[in-house]
CSV table of C-alpha atoms and ligand atoms in Angstrom, one decimal:
chain,number,residue,atom,x,y,z
A,2,MET,CA,-22.7,-2.8,-18.4
A,3,LYS,CA,-23.0,-5.4,-15.8
A,4,HIS,CA,-23.6,-3.3,-12.8
A,5,SER,CA,-25.0,0.5,-13.5
A,6,PRO,CA,-24.3,2.9,-10.8
A,7,ASN,CA,-27.8,4.0,-11.3
A,8,SER,CA,-29.1,0.4,-10.7
A,9,PRO,CA,-32.2,0.3,-8.3
A,10,ILE,CA,-30.0,-1.7,-5.6
A,11,LEU,CA,-27.7,1.4,-5.3
A,12,LEU,CA,-30.2,3.8,-5.0
A,13,THR,CA,-32.1,2.3,-2.0
A,14,SER,CA,-32.1,4.3,1.2
A,15,SER,CA,-28.6,3.7,2.4
A,16,LEU,CA,-26.0,1.7,0.9
A,17,HIS,CA,-23.4,-0.7,3.3
A,18,VAL,CA,-20.1,0.4,2.9
A,19,ASP,CA,-19.3,-3.1,1.6
A,20,GLU,CA,-21.8,-3.1,-1.1
A,21,ALA,CA,-20.5,0.3,-2.2
A,22,ARG,CA,-17.2,-1.1,-2.4
A,23,LYS,CA,-18.1,-4.0,-4.1
A,24,ALA,CA,-20.0,-1.8,-6.8
A,25,ILE,CA,-16.9,0.4,-7.6
A,26,SER,CA,-14.3,-3.0,-7.7
A,27,GLU,CA,-17.0,-4.5,-10.2
A,28,MET,CA,-17.2,-1.2,-12.3
A,29,VAL,CA,-13.4,-0.8,-12.3
A,30,GLU,CA,-12.9,-4.3,-13.7
A,31,GLU,CA,-15.1,-3.7,-16.2
A,32,LEU,CA,-13.4,-0.8,-17.4
A,33,ILE,CA,-10.0,-2.7,-17.3
A,34,GLN,CA,-11.8,-5.3,-19.6
A,35,GLU,CA,-13.3,-2.8,-22.0
A,36,ALA,CA,-10.1,-0.7,-22.1
A,37,LYS,CA,-7.8,-3.7,-22.0
A,38,VAL,CA,-5.8,-1.3,-19.7
A,39,ILE,CA,-3.7,-4.4,-18.3
A,40,GLY,CA,-1.4,-5.4,-20.8
A,41,ASP,CA,-1.9,-2.6,-23.3
A,42,PRO,CA,1.6,-1.5,-24.5
A,43,ASN,CA,0.4,2.0,-24.4
A,44,ASP,CA,0.0,1.5,-20.7
A,45,ILE,CA,3.5,0.2,-19.7
A,46,GLU,CA,6.7,2.1,-19.3
A,47,VAL,CA,10.2,1.0,-18.6
A,48,VAL,CA,11.9,3.3,-15.7
A,49,SER,CA,15.3,3.0,-13.7
A,50,LEU,CA,15.1,1.7,-10.1
A,51,ASP,CA,15.5,5.0,-8.7
A,52,GLN,CA,12.2,6.0,-10.3
A,53,ALA,CA,10.1,2.8,-9.6
A,54,ILE,CA,9.1,3.5,-6.0
A,55,ASP,CA,5.4,3.4,-5.5
A,56,ARG,CA,4.8,2.4,-9.3
A,57,ILE,CA,3.0,-1.0,-10.3
A,58,LEU,CA,5.0,-3.8,-11.7
A,59,ALA,CA,3.7,-4.6,-15.3
A,60,GLU,CA,5.1,-8.1,-15.7
A,61,ASP,CA,6.6,-10.8,-13.6
A,62,LEU,CA,10.3,-10.1,-12.7
A,63,LEU,CA,12.1,-13.3,-13.5
A,64,SER,CA,15.3,-13.9,-11.5
A,65,PRO,CA,18.4,-14.1,-13.9
A,66,ILE,CA,20.5,-16.1,-11.4
A,67,ASP,CA,20.5,-18.1,-8.2
A,68,VAL,CA,20.7,-16.1,-5.2
A,69,PRO,CA,23.0,-16.7,-3.2
A,70,ALA,CA,24.8,-17.6,-6.3
A,71,ALA,CA,27.0,-20.0,-4.5
A,72,ASP,CA,26.6,-21.8,-0.9
A,73,ASN,CA,28.1,-19.3,1.7
A,74,SER,CA,28.7,-18.6,5.2
A,75,ALA,CA,25.7,-17.1,7.5
A,76,MET,CA,27.9,-16.1,10.4
A,77,ASP,CA,31.3,-15.2,11.5
A,78,GLY,CA,33.0,-18.3,12.7
A,79,PHE,CA,34.8,-21.4,11.6
A,80,ALA,CA,33.9,-23.9,8.4
A,81,PHE,CA,34.5,-27.4,8.5
A,82,ASP,CA,33.1,-30.9,7.3
A,83,GLY,CA,30.1,-31.7,9.7
A,84,ALA,CA,30.9,-35.5,9.2
A,85,CYS,CA,32.9,-35.1,12.4
A,86,LEU,CA,29.7,-34.5,14.5
A,87,ASP,CA,28.5,-37.9,14.3
A,88,THR,CA,31.3,-39.0,16.7
A,89,SER,CA,30.7,-39.7,20.2
A,90,LYS,CA,33.3,-37.3,21.3
A,91,PRO,CA,31.5,-34.4,23.3
A,92,GLU,CA,34.3,-31.8,22.5
A,93,ILE,CA,35.6,-31.3,18.9
A,94,ILE,CA,39.1,-29.8,18.3
A,95,LEU,CA,39.9,-28.5,15.0
A,96,ARG,CA,43.0,-26.5,13.4
A,97,ILE,CA,42.7,-23.5,11.7
A,98,VAL,CA,44.2,-23.6,8.2
A,99,GLY,CA,43.4,-20.2,6.7
A,100,THR,CA,40.7,-17.6,6.4
A,101,ALA,CA,37.9,-16.9,3.8
A,102,TYR,CA,36.4,-13.1,3.6
A,103,ALA,CA,33.2,-11.9,1.8
A,104,GLY,CA,34.4,-11.5,-1.7
A,105,LYS,CA,37.8,-13.3,-1.0
A,106,PRO,CA,37.5,-17.1,-1.1
A,107,PHE,CA,39.6,-19.6,0.2
A,108,GLU,CA,41.3,-21.6,-2.7
A,109,GLY,CA,42.2,-24.7,-0.9
A,110,LYS,CA,40.4,-27.9,0.4
A,111,ILE,CA,39.9,-28.2,4.1
A,112,GLN,CA,40.6,-32.0,5.4
A,113,GLN,CA,39.3,-33.9,8.4
A,114,GLY,CA,40.4,-32.2,11.5
A,115,GLU,CA,40.7,-28.8,10.1
A,116,CYS,CA,38.7,-25.8,9.6
A,117,LEU,CA,38.7,-22.3,8.0
A,118,LYS,CA,38.1,-19.1,9.8
A,119,ILE,CA,35.3,-17.5,7.6
A,120,MET,CA,33.2,-14.4,7.6
A,121,THR,CA,29.7,-14.0,6.9
A,122,GLY,CA,28.8,-14.1,3.2
A,123,ALA,CA,32.2,-15.6,2.3
A,124,LEU,CA,32.1,-18.7,0.0
A,125,MET,CA,32.0,-22.1,1.7
A,126,PRO,CA,35.2,-23.7,0.9
A,127,VAL,CA,35.5,-27.2,-0.9
A,128,GLY,CA,35.1,-30.0,1.9
A,129,CYS,CA,33.0,-28.1,4.1
A,130,ASP,CA,29.2,-28.0,5.0
A,131,THR,CA,28.8,-26.6,8.6
A,132,VAL,CA,29.9,-23.3,10.4
A,133,ILE,CA,30.5,-23.1,14.1
A,134,PRO,CA,29.9,-19.6,15.1
A,135,GLN,CA,32.9,-17.7,16.7
A,136,GLU,CA,31.1,-17.3,20.1
A,137,PHE,CA,30.8,-20.9,20.8
A,138,THR,CA,34.4,-21.8,20.3
A,139,ASN,CA,37.2,-21.3,22.8
A,140,ALA,CA,40.8,-20.6,21.2
A,141,LYS,CA,43.5,-23.0,22.2
A,142,GLU,CA,47.2,-23.0,21.5
A,143,ASP,CA,48.6,-23.8,18.0
A,144,LEU,CA,46.0,-22.6,16.0
A,145,GLN,CA,43.3,-24.6,17.4
A,146,ILE,CA,39.7,-24.3,18.3
A,147,ALA,CA,37.6,-26.3,20.5
A,148,PHE,CA,33.9,-26.4,20.8
A,149,GLN,CA,30.9,-28.7,22.3
A,150,GLN,CA,29.6,-30.8,19.7
A,151,ASN,CA,26.0,-30.6,20.7
A,152,GLN,CA,25.9,-26.8,20.3
A,153,LEU,CA,25.2,-27.3,16.3
A,154,LYS,CA,23.9,-30.0,13.7
A,155,ARG,CA,25.5,-30.6,10.4
A,156,GLY,CA,24.9,-28.2,7.7
A,157,GLU,CA,23.9,-25.3,10.1
A,158,ASN,CA,24.9,-21.6,9.4
A,159,ARG,CA,25.2,-22.1,5.9
A,160,ARG,CA,23.2,-20.3,3.0
A,161,LEU,CA,22.6,-22.5,0.3
A,162,ARG,CA,23.1,-21.6,-3.4
A,163,GLY,CA,19.5,-20.5,-4.8
A,164,GLU,CA,17.7,-21.1,-1.3
A,165,ASP,CA,16.6,-17.2,-1.7
A,166,LEU,CA,15.7,-17.2,-5.3
A,167,GLN,CA,16.0,-19.6,-8.3
A,168,GLN,CA,17.1,-18.8,-11.8
A,169,GLY,CA,14.1,-18.3,-14.1
A,170,LYS,CA,11.5,-18.2,-11.3
A,171,PRO,CA,9.5,-14.7,-10.6
A,172,ALA,CA,11.3,-12.6,-7.9
A,173,ILE,CA,8.4,-10.0,-8.0
A,174,ALA,CA,4.9,-10.6,-9.2
A,175,THR,CA,3.0,-8.6,-11.8
A,176,GLY,CA,0.8,-6.2,-9.9
A,177,ARG,CA,3.2,-5.3,-7.2
A,178,LEU,CA,3.2,-1.9,-5.7
A,179,LEU,CA,7.0,-1.5,-5.6
A,180,ARG,CA,8.4,-0.9,-2.2
A,181,PRO,CA,12.0,0.0,-1.1
A,182,SER,CA,12.7,-3.7,-0.4
A,183,ASP,CA,11.4,-4.6,-4.0
A,184,LEU,CA,14.1,-2.1,-5.4
A,185,GLY,CA,16.8,-3.6,-3.4
A,186,LEU,CA,15.5,-7.1,-4.5
A,187,ALA,CA,15.8,-6.2,-8.0
A,188,ALA,CA,19.2,-4.4,-7.7
A,189,SER,CA,20.6,-7.5,-5.8
A,190,LEU,CA,19.7,-9.4,-9.2
A,191,GLY,CA,21.7,-6.9,-11.2
A,192,ILE,CA,18.3,-5.5,-12.9
A,193,ALA,CA,18.7,-1.6,-13.3
A,194,SER,CA,15.2,-1.0,-14.8
A,195,LEU,CA,11.8,-2.3,-14.4
A,196,LYS,CA,8.4,-2.5,-16.5
A,197,VAL,CA,5.8,-0.6,-14.7
A,198,LYS,CA,2.2,0.5,-15.3
A,199,ARG,CA,2.0,4.5,-16.6
A,200,ARG,CA,1.2,6.7,-13.8
A,201,LEU,CA,-2.8,7.1,-13.9
A,202,LYS,CA,-3.8,10.8,-14.7
A,203,VAL,CA,-5.9,12.0,-12.0
A,204,ALA,CA,-8.0,15.2,-12.1
A,205,ILE,CA,-9.3,16.8,-9.1
A,206,LEU,CA,-11.6,20.0,-8.9
A,207,SER,CA,-13.6,21.5,-5.9
A,208,SER,CA,-17.1,22.6,-6.4
A,209,GLY,CA,-18.7,25.7,-4.4
A,210,ASP,CA,-19.3,29.0,-4.7
A,211,GLU,CA,-18.1,29.7,-1.3
A,212,LEU,CA,-14.7,28.5,-2.1
A,213,ARG,CA,-11.6,30.6,-2.4
A,214,SER,CA,-7.8,29.8,-3.5
A,215,LEU,CA,-5.1,30.6,-1.2
A,216,GLY,CA,-4.0,34.1,-1.8
A,217,GLN,CA,-7.3,35.4,-2.5
A,218,ALA,CA,-9.2,37.7,0.2
A,219,LEU,CA,-11.9,35.7,2.1
A,220,ASP,CA,-15.3,37.8,1.7
A,221,ALA,CA,-18.3,37.3,4.1
A,222,GLY,CA,-19.3,33.6,3.9
A,223,SER,CA,-16.3,32.2,1.9
A,224,ILE,CA,-13.8,29.8,3.0
A,225,TYR,CA,-10.5,28.6,1.6
A,226,ASP,CA,-10.2,25.4,-0.6
A,227,SER,CA,-8.5,23.1,1.7
A,228,ASN,CA,-9.8,20.0,-0.2
A,229,ARG,CA,-7.7,20.4,-3.0
A,230,TYR,CA,-4.5,20.3,-0.7
A,231,SER,CA,-5.5,17.2,1.2
A,232,LEU,CA,-6.5,15.5,-2.0
A,233,THR,CA,-3.2,16.5,-3.8
A,234,GLY,CA,-1.4,15.0,-0.7
A,235,LEU,CA,-3.4,11.8,-0.7
A,236,LEU,CA,-2.8,11.2,-4.5
A,237,ASN,CA,1.0,12.1,-4.2
A,238,ARG,CA,1.2,9.0,-1.7
A,239,LEU,CA,0.3,7.1,-4.8
A,240,ASN,CA,2.8,8.6,-7.3
A,241,LEU,CA,0.1,9.7,-9.6
A,242,GLU,CA,0.1,12.2,-12.4
A,243,ILE,CA,-2.1,14.9,-10.9
A,244,ILE,CA,-4.2,17.5,-13.0
A,245,ASP,CA,-5.7,20.3,-11.0
A,246,CYS,CA,-8.8,21.7,-12.4
A,247,GLY,CA,-9.1,24.5,-9.8
A,248,ILE,CA,-12.4,25.6,-8.3
A,249,VAL,CA,-15.7,25.6,-10.1
A,250,ARG,CA,-18.8,27.7,-9.5
A,251,ASP,CA,-22.1,26.0,-8.5
A,252,GLU,CA,-23.4,26.9,-11.9
A,253,PRO,CA,-24.4,24.3,-14.6
A,254,ALA,CA,-22.5,25.6,-17.5
A,255,SER,CA,-19.2,26.0,-15.6
A,256,LEU,CA,-19.7,22.5,-14.1
A,257,LYS,CA,-20.0,21.0,-17.4
A,258,GLU,CA,-17.6,22.7,-18.9
A,259,ALA,CA,-15.0,21.6,-16.3
A,260,PHE,CA,-16.3,18.2,-16.0
A,261,CYS,CA,-15.7,17.7,-19.9
A,262,ALA,CA,-12.0,19.3,-19.8
A,263,ALA,CA,-11.3,17.2,-16.9
A,264,ALA,CA,-12.6,13.7,-18.5
A,265,LYS,CA,-10.8,14.6,-21.9
A,266,ARG,CA,-7.2,14.6,-19.9
A,267,ALA,CA,-7.9,12.2,-17.0
A,268,ASP,CA,-8.4,8.5,-16.4
A,269,VAL,CA,-9.9,9.4,-13.1
A,270,LEU,CA,-11.8,12.7,-12.0
A,271,ILE,CA,-12.2,13.2,-8.3
A,272,SER,CA,-14.5,16.2,-7.3
A,273,SER,CA,-15.4,17.3,-4.0
A,274,GLY,CA,-18.5,19.1,-2.8
A,275,GLY,CA,-22.0,19.6,-4.6
A,276,VAL,CA,-23.3,16.3,-4.1
A,277,SER,CA,-25.3,16.7,-0.7
A,278,VAL,CA,-29.0,16.6,-0.7
A,279,GLY,CA,-29.4,20.3,-1.4
A,280,GLU,CA,-27.3,20.3,-4.4
A,281,ALA,CA,-27.3,17.0,-5.9
A,282,ASP,CA,-30.2,17.5,-8.1
A,283,PHE,CA,-28.4,20.0,-10.0
A,284,THR,CA,-25.2,18.1,-10.5
A,285,LYS,CA,-27.3,15.1,-11.3
A,286,GLN,CA,-28.7,16.7,-14.3
A,287,ILE,CA,-25.3,17.3,-15.7
A,288,MET,CA,-24.3,13.7,-15.1
A,289,GLN,CA,-26.9,12.4,-17.0
A,290,GLU,CA,-25.7,14.2,-20.3
A,291,LEU,CA,-21.8,13.3,-19.4
A,292,GLY,CA,-22.2,9.8,-18.3
A,293,ASP,CA,-23.7,7.0,-16.1
A,294,VAL,CA,-23.3,8.2,-12.6
A,295,GLY,CA,-25.0,7.1,-9.3
A,296,PHE,CA,-25.9,9.4,-6.4
A,297,TRP,CA,-25.1,7.3,-3.1
A,298,LYS,CA,-26.3,7.7,0.4
A,299,ILE,CA,-23.8,5.5,2.2
A,300,ALA,CA,-24.2,4.2,5.6
A,301,MET,CA,-21.3,5.6,6.9
A,302,ARG,CA,-20.0,8.5,9.0
A,303,PRO,CA,-18.7,10.7,7.9
A,304,GLY,CA,-19.2,10.6,4.2
A,305,ARG,CA,-22.8,9.9,3.6
A,306,PRO,CA,-23.4,11.4,0.2
A,307,MET,CA,-21.2,10.2,-2.9
A,308,ALA,CA,-21.5,10.3,-6.5
A,309,PHE,CA,-19.9,7.3,-8.4
A,310,GLY,CA,-19.9,6.3,-11.9
A,311,ILE,CA,-18.1,6.8,-15.5
A,312,LEU,CA,-18.0,9.5,-17.9
A,313,LYS,CA,-18.2,9.0,-21.4
A,314,PRO,CA,-15.4,9.2,-23.8
A,315,VAL,CA,-14.8,12.8,-24.6
A,316,ALA,CA,-14.1,13.8,-28.4
A,317,GLY,CA,-10.4,14.1,-28.7
A,318,LYS,CA,-9.4,12.1,-25.9
A,319,ASN,CA,-6.4,9.6,-26.8
A,320,PRO,CA,-6.9,6.8,-26.2
A,321,ALA,CA,-10.8,7.4,-26.4
A,322,ARG,CA,-11.2,5.6,-22.9
A,323,LYS,CA,-14.1,6.2,-20.3
A,324,THR,CA,-13.3,8.1,-17.2
A,325,LEU,CA,-13.8,6.9,-13.7
A,326,PHE,CA,-15.8,9.5,-11.8
A,327,PHE,CA,-15.9,10.0,-7.9
A,328,GLY,CA,-18.1,12.8,-6.4
A,329,LEU,CA,-16.9,13.1,-3.0
A,330,PRO,CA,-18.6,15.0,-0.4
A,331,GLY,CA,-17.5,18.5,0.5
A,332,ASN,CA,-16.8,18.1,4.3
A,333,PRO,CA,-13.0,18.3,4.6
A,334,VAL,CA,-12.9,14.9,6.7
A,335,ALA,CA,-15.5,13.3,4.6
A,336,VAL,CA,-13.4,13.9,1.5
A,337,MET,CA,-10.5,12.1,3.2
A,338,VAL,CA,-12.3,9.2,4.7
A,339,THR,CA,-14.1,8.6,1.4
A,340,PHE,CA,-10.8,8.7,-0.5
A,341,TYR,CA,-9.3,6.2,2.3
A,342,GLN,CA,-12.6,3.8,1.9
A,343,PHE,CA,-13.3,4.0,-1.8
A,344,VAL,CA,-10.9,5.9,-4.0
A,345,ARG,CA,-7.4,4.5,-3.0
A,346,ALA,CA,-8.4,1.0,-3.5
A,347,ALA,CA,-10.2,1.9,-6.9
A,348,LEU,CA,-7.1,3.7,-8.1
A,349,LEU,CA,-4.5,0.9,-7.3
A,350,GLN,CA,-7.1,-1.6,-9.1
A,351,LEU,CA,-7.4,0.4,-12.1
A,352,ASN,CA,-3.6,0.5,-12.3
A,353,GLY,CA,-3.2,-3.2,-12.1
A,354,ALA,CA,-2.3,-3.6,-8.4
A,355,ASN,CA,-2.8,-7.0,-7.0
A,356,GLN,CA,-3.0,-5.7,-3.4
A,357,THR,CA,-5.4,-2.7,-2.9
A,358,GLU,CA,-6.6,-3.2,0.7
A,359,PRO,CA,-4.8,-1.3,3.6
A,360,PRO,CA,-3.8,-3.4,6.5
A,361,LEU,CA,-6.2,-3.4,9.7
A,362,MET,CA,-4.9,-3.8,13.4
A,363,GLN,CA,-6.6,-4.1,16.5
A,364,ALA,CA,-6.4,-1.8,19.8
A,365,ILE,CA,-8.0,-1.3,23.1
A,366,SER,CA,-10.2,1.5,23.3
A,367,GLU,CA,-9.2,3.7,26.5
A,368,ALA,CA,-12.8,5.4,26.6
A,369,PRO,CA,-16.4,4.7,25.7
A,370,ILE,CA,-17.4,5.5,22.2
A,371,ARG,CA,-21.2,6.2,21.2
A,372,LYS,CA,-21.9,4.4,18.2
A,373,LYS,CA,-25.3,3.5,16.5
A,374,PRO,CA,-25.9,0.4,14.7
A,375,GLY,CA,-26.5,0.3,10.8
A,376,ARG,CA,-23.7,2.4,9.6
A,377,THR,CA,-19.9,2.3,9.5
A,378,GLU,CA,-18.1,5.0,11.5
A,379,PHE,CA,-14.4,6.3,11.0
A,380,GLN,CA,-13.4,7.9,14.1
A,381,ARG,CA,-9.8,9.8,14.1
A,382,ALA,CA,-7.7,8.5,16.9
A,383,ILE,CA,-4.5,8.3,18.5
A,384,LEU,CA,-2.6,4.8,18.7
A,385,GLY,CA,-0.4,4.4,21.7
A,386,ARG,CA,0.5,1.5,24.2
A,387,ASP,CA,-0.8,0.8,27.9
A,388,SER,CA,1.5,0.0,30.7
A,389,ASN,CA,1.3,-3.7,29.6
A,390,GLY,CA,2.8,-2.9,26.1
A,391,LYS,CA,-0.7,-3.6,24.7
A,392,PRO,CA,-1.9,-1.2,21.8
A,393,THR,CA,-4.7,1.5,22.6
A,394,VAL,CA,-6.5,4.2,20.9
A,395,LYS,CA,-7.9,7.5,22.2
A,396,LEU,CA,-10.4,9.5,19.9
A,397,THR,CA,-9.1,13.0,19.0
A,398,GLY,CA,-11.5,15.4,20.4
A,399,SER,CA,-14.7,16.5,18.3
A,400,GLN,CA,-15.6,14.2,15.7
A,401,GLY,CA,-17.7,16.4,13.3
A,402,ALA,CA,-17.1,15.9,9.4
A,403,GLY,CA,-15.7,19.5,8.9
A,404,ILE,CA,-13.3,19.4,11.5
A,405,LEU,CA,-10.1,19.0,9.9
A,406,ARG,CA,-7.9,19.1,13.2
A,407,SER,CA,-9.5,15.8,14.4
A,408,MET,CA,-8.0,14.2,11.3
A,409,SER,CA,-4.6,16.1,11.6
A,410,GLU,CA,-3.9,15.6,15.1
A,411,ALA,CA,-4.7,11.9,14.6
A,412,ASN,CA,-2.6,9.0,13.6
A,413,CYS,CA,-5.0,6.1,12.8
A,414,PHE,CA,-8.9,5.7,12.0
A,415,VAL,CA,-11.0,3.5,14.5
A,416,ILE,CA,-13.3,1.7,12.3
A,417,LEU,CA,-16.6,0.7,13.8
A,418,GLY,CA,-18.4,-1.9,11.7
A,419,HIS,CA,-22.0,-1.3,10.4
A,420,GLU,CA,-23.7,-3.7,13.0
A,421,GLN,CA,-21.6,-2.6,16.0
A,422,GLY,CA,-23.2,-0.5,18.8
A,423,ASN,CA,-21.6,1.4,21.7
A,424,ILE,CA,-18.1,0.6,22.5
A,425,ALA,CA,-17.1,0.2,26.2
A,426,ALA,CA,-13.9,1.4,27.8
A,427,GLY,CA,-11.3,-1.5,27.2
A,428,ASP,CA,-13.1,-3.3,24.2
A,429,TRP,CA,-11.0,-4.2,21.5
A,430,VAL,CA,-11.5,-2.2,18.2
A,431,ASP,CA,-10.4,-2.0,14.4
A,432,VAL,CA,-7.7,0.3,13.7
A,433,ALA,CA,-6.2,1.5,10.4
A,434,LEU,CA,-2.9,3.3,10.5
A,435,PHE,CA,-2.4,6.5,8.5
A,436,ASP,CA,1.0,6.0,8.0
A,437,GLY,CA,1.8,5.6,4.4
A,438,LEU,CA,-1.6,5.6,3.5
A,439,LEU,CA,-3.1,9.1,4.5
B,511,AMP,P1,-21.2,20.4,-0.1
B,511,AMP,O1,-20.9,19.0,-0.1
B,511,AMP,O2,-20.9,21.0,-1.1
B,511,AMP,O3,-22.7,20.8,0.2
B,511,AMP,O4,-20.1,21.0,1.1
B,511,AMP,C1,-20.3,20.5,2.4
B,511,AMP,C2,-19.3,21.4,3.3
B,511,AMP,O5,-18.2,21.3,3.1
B,511,AMP,C3,-19.7,22.9,3.3
B,511,AMP,O6,-19.4,23.4,4.5
B,511,AMP,C4,-18.7,23.2,2.2
B,511,AMP,O7,-18.2,24.7,2.2
B,511,AMP,C5,-17.4,22.6,2.8
B,511,AMP,N1,-16.6,22.3,1.4
B,511,AMP,C6,-17.0,22.0,0.1
B,511,AMP,N2,-16.0,22.0,-0.4
B,511,AMP,C7,-14.8,22.4,0.0
B,511,AMP,C8,-13.7,22.6,-0.1
B,511,AMP,N3,-12.8,22.4,-1.4
B,511,AMP,N4,-12.7,22.9,0.9
B,511,AMP,C9,-13.2,23.2,2.2
B,511,AMP,N5,-14.2,23.1,2.4
B,511,AMP,C10,-15.2,22.6,1.3
B,512,MG,MG1,-21.5,23.0,-2.1
C-alpha cells in the first residue's frame, strides 16, 4: 500500500484538511487500481434515460449524427442569398416567394432579389445563407420587404450542420455525473439508454449506547439517532444504494459483528460516533483486526476526529473486494461537514466520476467572524444580496457542532481557510452552496 492511513504523517497532532483529502483520494485511487473497478464489466450497467439521472457515464457517448443535421435558421425572419449585402446600396428590397416552417421545408430554389419567410429551426433553402430577423424588416406592398444592409453580415442567423456536434465525436465524456441537460442531449441524438457505473453500495451505521430509533421512548440521557437520516438524505442526493445497518451499541463484540456484516455487503461503510478521544481506543482495537484504519485529528471545525481507511475483504463477499471506511464524528453538524468535505468526493471518485469538487463562490460577510488561524472552519450561513446586488452572507446563529438548526436554517457554508484569521464586516469569504449537494 502506497499510503497507509496509519502512516506517521497522518498521526501527527493535527492534519490539514487538504492533506486529509489528498490521503483519501490516493487511497481511493489505489482501491480502483487494485479492484479494477473502472472498466470492469461487473461494474457497468445499461439504463434507460429516465433512470440515468445522477448516474456516472461509463464510456464516451459518441454522436451517431451531425447536430444540427442540416443548415437551419436561428431566427424567425427572411432567408436570402447574402451576396447582395456586398453592394453599396444602403437599403435592400427582396420579394417573398414562400414560407419554410420547422419540419416543413421549402422545396424550391431562391433567386437573386428573392427571399423566403422562415421560422426558427426550419431548413435553409437552396441558394440562401443568411437570415434577416423579422424585427429588422419593413413590410412593403407586393409581398416585398426592405431592410438596412448594415444591420447584418453575410451568413448571420444561420445554424450550420454539425456546429453543435459532429458524427463520431464524443458528445458526453466518460465519468460525467449525468445531469438533466445530459439526458436531453442524449435524447437529441436519438439515444434511449446509457452505459453507466453501477450504483455504489454504501452501508451506514450509528454507534452509541445513548441512541434510540424513531418510535422508541427516550429514557434518561438517551437521544434520537438523527445522523442516520441526515446521512441517508446526503447519500440519496448521489443516487446510491443505501444499506441501513441501524444502531450499534458501544460494545466490542457488537461493533465487530456490525462492521463485518456491513463490509460483506457494501463497497463503502460510513459510521458516525465512537471516534472521539474518549471512545477511539476502543474502536481502534477492533479496526486493527478488521483492516487498516487511521484515527485522525483534523485541523477543522466542526469535525475534528475522524477515522478513515479500508476494511479487508470479508469471506463471502462477491466480488471479494476491500471496503472503504469512514468513521465520522458523532455530532450531527460534524457528520454533515465531514461528509461534504471528504466523503462526497471519495464516493464520486470511487465510482469513476471525472468531476468531484463542488463549486465555490465568494460573498461579502455582513458581520465580523472570529476565526483562529491553524484550522479550516465551516460556518453555516444564509446567502443573500445587498442593495447593490452583490452577494452577502450572514451566519445562522450558534455554530456549535451539535446544533443541527444552524445547518437546517442555512443555505450555504462559509469556508474559512487554514491560515485565515478574523474576518471583518465587508470582507469577501469563500462560500459553498448547499443546493444540490447537502
Ligand atoms: P461521539 O463521537 O460518539 O462521542 O458523539 C459525539 C456527540 O454526538 C454525542 O453528544 C453523541 O450523543 C452525539 N451523537 C452520536 N451519534 C449520534 C447520532 N447518530 N445521532 C445524533 N447524535 C449523535
Ligand atoms: Mg459515542
